[in-house]
Coordinates of C-alpha atoms in Angstrom, one line a residue:
X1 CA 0.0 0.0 0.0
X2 CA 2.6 2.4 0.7
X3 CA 4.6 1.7 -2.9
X4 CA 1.4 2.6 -4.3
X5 CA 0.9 5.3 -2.7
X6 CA 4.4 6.8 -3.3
X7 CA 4.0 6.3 -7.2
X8 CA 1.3 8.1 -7.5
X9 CA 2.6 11.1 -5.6
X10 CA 5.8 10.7 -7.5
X11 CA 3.6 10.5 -10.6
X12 CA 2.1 14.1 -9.4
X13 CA 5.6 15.7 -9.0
X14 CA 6.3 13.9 -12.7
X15 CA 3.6 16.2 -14.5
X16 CA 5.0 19.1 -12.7
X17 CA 8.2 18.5 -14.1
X18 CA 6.3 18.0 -17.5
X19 CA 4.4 21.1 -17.7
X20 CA 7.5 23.6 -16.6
X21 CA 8.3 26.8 -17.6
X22 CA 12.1 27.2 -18.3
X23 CA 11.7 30.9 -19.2
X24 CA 10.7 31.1 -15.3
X25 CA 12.5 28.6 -13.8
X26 CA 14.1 30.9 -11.2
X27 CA 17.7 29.2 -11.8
X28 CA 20.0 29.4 -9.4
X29 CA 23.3 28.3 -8.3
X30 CA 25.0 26.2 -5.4
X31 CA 28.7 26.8 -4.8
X32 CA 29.3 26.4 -8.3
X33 CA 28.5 28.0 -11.6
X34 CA 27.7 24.6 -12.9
X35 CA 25.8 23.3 -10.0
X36 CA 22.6 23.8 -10.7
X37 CA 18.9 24.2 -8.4
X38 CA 15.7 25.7 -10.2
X39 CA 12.4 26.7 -8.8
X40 CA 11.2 23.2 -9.6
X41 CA 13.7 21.2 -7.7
X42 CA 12.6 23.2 -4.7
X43 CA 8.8 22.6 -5.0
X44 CA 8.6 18.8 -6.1
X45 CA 11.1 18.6 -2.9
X46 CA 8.1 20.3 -1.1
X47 CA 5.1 18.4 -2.7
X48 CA 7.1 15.0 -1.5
X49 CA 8.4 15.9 2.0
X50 CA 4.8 16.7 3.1
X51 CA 3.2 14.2 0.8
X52 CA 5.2 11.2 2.0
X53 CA 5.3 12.7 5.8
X54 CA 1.5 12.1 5.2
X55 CA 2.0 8.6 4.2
X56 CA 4.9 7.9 7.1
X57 CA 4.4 10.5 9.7
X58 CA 7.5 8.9 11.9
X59 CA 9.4 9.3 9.1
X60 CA 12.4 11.3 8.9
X61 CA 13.4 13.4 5.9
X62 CA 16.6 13.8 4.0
X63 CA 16.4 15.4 0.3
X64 CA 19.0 17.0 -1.7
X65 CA 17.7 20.9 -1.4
X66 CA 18.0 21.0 1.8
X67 CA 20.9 22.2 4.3
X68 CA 20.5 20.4 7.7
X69 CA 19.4 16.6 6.9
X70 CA 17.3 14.5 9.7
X71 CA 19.8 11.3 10.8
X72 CA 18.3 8.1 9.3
X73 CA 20.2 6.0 11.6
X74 CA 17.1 5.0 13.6
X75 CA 13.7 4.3 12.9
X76 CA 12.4 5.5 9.3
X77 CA 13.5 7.9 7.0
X78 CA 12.9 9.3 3.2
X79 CA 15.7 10.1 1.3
X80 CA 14.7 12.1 -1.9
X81 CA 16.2 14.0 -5.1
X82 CA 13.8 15.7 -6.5
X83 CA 14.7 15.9 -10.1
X84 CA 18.4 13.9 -10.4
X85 CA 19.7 15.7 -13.7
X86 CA 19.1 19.2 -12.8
X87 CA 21.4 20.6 -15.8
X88 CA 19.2 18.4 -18.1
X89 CA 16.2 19.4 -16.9
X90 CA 17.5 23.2 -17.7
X91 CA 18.3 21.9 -21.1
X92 CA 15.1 20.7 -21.8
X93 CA 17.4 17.4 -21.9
X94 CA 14.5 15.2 -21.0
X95 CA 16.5 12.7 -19.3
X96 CA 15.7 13.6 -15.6
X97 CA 13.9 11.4 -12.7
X98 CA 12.6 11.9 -9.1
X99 CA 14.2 9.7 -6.9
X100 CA 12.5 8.7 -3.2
X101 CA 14.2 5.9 -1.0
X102 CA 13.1 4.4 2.3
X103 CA 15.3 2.9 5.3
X104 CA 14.5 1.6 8.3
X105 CA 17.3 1.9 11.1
X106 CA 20.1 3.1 8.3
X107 CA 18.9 -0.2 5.7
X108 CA 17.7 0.6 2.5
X109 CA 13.9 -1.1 2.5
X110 CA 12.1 0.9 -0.6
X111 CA 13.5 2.5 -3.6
X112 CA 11.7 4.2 -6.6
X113 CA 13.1 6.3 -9.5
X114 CA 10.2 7.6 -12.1
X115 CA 11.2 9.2 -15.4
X116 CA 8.7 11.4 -16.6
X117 CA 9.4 11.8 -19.9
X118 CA 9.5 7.7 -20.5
X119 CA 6.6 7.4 -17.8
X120 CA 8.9 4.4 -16.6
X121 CA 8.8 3.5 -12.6
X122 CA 11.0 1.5 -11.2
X123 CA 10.4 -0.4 -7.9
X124 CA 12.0 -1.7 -5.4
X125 CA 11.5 -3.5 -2.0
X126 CA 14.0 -5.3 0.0
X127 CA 13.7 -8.8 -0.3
X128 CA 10.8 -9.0 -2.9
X129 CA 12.6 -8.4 -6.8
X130 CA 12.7 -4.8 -9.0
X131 CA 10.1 -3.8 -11.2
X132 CA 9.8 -1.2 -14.1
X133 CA 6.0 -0.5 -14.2
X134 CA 5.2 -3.5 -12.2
X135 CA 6.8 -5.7 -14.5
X136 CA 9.9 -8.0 -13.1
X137 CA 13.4 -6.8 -14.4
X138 CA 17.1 -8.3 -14.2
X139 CA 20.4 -7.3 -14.6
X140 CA 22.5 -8.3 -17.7
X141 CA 24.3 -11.4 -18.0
X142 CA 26.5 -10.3 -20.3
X143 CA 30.0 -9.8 -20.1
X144 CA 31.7 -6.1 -19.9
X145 CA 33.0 -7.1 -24.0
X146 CA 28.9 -7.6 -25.0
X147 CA 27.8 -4.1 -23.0
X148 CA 27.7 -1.0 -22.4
X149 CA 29.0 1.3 -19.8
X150 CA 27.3 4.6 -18.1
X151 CA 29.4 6.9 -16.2
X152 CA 28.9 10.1 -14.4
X153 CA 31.8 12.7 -14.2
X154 CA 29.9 16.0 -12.4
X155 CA 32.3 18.9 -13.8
X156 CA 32.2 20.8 -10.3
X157 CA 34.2 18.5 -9.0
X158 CA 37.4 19.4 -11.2
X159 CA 40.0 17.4 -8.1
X160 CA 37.9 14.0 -9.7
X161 CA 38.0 14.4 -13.3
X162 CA 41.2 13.1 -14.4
X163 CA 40.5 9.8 -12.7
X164 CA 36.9 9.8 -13.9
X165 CA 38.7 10.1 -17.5
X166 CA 41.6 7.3 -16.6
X167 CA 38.7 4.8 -15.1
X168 CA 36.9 5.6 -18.4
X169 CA 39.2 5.2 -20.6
X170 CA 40.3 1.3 -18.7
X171 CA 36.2 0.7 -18.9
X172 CA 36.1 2.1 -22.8
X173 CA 38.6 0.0 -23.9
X174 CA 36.7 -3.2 -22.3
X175 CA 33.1 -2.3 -23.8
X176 CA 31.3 -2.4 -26.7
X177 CA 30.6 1.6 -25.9
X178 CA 29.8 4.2 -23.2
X179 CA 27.0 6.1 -22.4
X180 CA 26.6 9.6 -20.3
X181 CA 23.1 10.3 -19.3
X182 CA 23.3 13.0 -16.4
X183 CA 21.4 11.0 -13.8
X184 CA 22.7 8.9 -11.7
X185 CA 19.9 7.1 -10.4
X186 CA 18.4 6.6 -14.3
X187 CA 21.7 5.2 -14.5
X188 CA 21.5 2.7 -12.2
X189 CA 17.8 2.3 -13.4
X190 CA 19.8 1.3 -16.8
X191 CA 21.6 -1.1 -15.2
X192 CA 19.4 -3.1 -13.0
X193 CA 16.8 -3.2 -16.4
X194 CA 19.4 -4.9 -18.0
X195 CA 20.1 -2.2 -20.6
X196 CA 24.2 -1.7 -19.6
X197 CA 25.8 -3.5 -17.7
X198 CA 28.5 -1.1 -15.7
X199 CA 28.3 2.0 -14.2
X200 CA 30.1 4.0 -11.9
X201 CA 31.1 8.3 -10.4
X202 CA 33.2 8.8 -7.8
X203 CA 31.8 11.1 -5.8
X204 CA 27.8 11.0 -5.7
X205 CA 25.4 11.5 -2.3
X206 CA 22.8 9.6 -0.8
X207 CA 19.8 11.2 -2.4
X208 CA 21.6 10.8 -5.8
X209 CA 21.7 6.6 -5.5
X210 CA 19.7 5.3 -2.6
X211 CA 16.2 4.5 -4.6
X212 CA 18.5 2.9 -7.8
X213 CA 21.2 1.2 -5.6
X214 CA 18.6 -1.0 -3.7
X215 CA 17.0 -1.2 -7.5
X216 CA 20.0 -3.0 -9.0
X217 CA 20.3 -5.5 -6.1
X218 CA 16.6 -6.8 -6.2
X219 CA 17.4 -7.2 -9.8
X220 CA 20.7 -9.2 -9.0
X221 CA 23.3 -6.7 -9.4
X222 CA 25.7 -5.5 -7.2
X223 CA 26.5 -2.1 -6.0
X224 CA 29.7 -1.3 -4.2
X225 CA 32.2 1.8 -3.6
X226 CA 34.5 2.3 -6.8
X227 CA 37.5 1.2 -4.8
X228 CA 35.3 -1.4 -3.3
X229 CA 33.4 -1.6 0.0
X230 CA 29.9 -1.0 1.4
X231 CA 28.3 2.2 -0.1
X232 CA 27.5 4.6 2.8
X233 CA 23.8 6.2 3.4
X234 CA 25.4 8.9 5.7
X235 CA 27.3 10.7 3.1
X236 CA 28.8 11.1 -0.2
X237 CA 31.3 8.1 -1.7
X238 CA 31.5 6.8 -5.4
X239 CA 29.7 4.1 -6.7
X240 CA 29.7 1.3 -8.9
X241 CA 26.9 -0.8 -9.9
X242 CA 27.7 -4.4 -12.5
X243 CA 25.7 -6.5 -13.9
X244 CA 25.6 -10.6 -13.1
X245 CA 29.0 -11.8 -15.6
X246 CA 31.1 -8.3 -15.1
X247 CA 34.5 -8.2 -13.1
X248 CA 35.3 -5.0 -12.6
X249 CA 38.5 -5.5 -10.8
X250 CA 40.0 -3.7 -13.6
X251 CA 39.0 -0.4 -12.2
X252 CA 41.3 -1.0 -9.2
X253 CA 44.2 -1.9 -10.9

């Protein structure tokens, strides 16, 4: 009941993306020149803090525009991005998602990414399988040679982007191809449906891969740290996500 209830006021937040107004998209800035907020990050993050504090009143709340976060160590808690692709999404891009996660005492137990533009929703809950609109999905069982690999490389972080280059260039030269999307956590989305079969960033936050990281391990992927280890929910770290025949050892080398 809750899942359902979550779509559909993800689904709400998804025609508000669809209907914006760029020319008034009050866009602002955070740290960077290239880090971008708009008016509609802002209000979809308002729509689903009090929408799902409606559906989980104990809940605590963490989304991405926001500057003090709730802990999620204990009890419940929502962690949120409320479009993931920002600088697409001022492009007109249309390869943006809303992202909403649920723990319970710091474990991931729901995660659900919506694109808007594809009206695909993908599912997630511990234990039980993903979904893309209710329909079972898998990783890929192809080897690295047969597949694709997504990468993220955000450009204010210039201290990472010689090492996102060198990791890309190991992961190019093993692949059929790479793809850049701008979203994380369509990325991950990409990987747990099967449609790539690596992907990794090195520095991302919770909000960015909570929902799609619990998504690729229902579907039988695995999601680890770049340099391997547990991903953290507490703060930022890189990720890499594989499909079911991919060794990406290589990375480490």
């Amino acid at each position: 009941m809750i899942m359902e209830q979550i779509q559909q006021v993800m689904r709400e937040c998804g025609q508000l993306m669809l209907g914006a107004d760029r020319s008034h998209a009050n866009i602002e800035t955070k740290g960077t020149s290239n880090n971008l907020v708009t008016k509609y990050d802002k209000a979809v993050q308002e729509i689903l803090q009090k929408k799902l504090l409606e559906i989980v009143p104990e809940a605590h709340f963490v989304g991405e525009e926001e500057t003090v976060h709730d802990p999620i160590a204990t009890g419940k808690a929502f962690i949120v991005d409320p479009i993931d692709g920002t600088t697409n999404f001022v492009k007109d891009y249309k390869s943006s998602v809303i992202s909403v996660a649920m723990t319970q005492d710091g474990e991931l137990e729901l995660g659900l990414v919506y694109h808007p533009y594809l009206d695909e929703m993908f599912t997630a809950q511990r234990g039980k399988g993903a979904f893309r609109n209710g329909k079972p999905i898998h990783v890929s069982s192809q080897p690295l040679e047969a597949g694709l690999t997504l990468y993220g490389s955000a450009s204010y972080y210039p201290e990472l982007i010689d090492d996102s280059f060198r990791l890309l260039r190991k992961a190019f030269d093993r692949s059929m191809d790479i793809r850049r999307s701008g979203s994380a956590a369509w990325d991950l989305c990409c990987i747990a449906a099967g449609r790539a079969e690596l992907f990794f960033e090195l520095r991302l936050y919770p909000w960015d891969y909570a929902a799609g990281a619990l998504i690729v391990r229902e579907a039988g992927g695995m999601v680890t740290r770049v340099e391997g280890g547990d991903i953290s929910l507490s703060g930022p770290c890189s990720i890499l996500a594989v499909g079911s025949n991919v060794d990406a050892g290589f990375l480490r080398e």
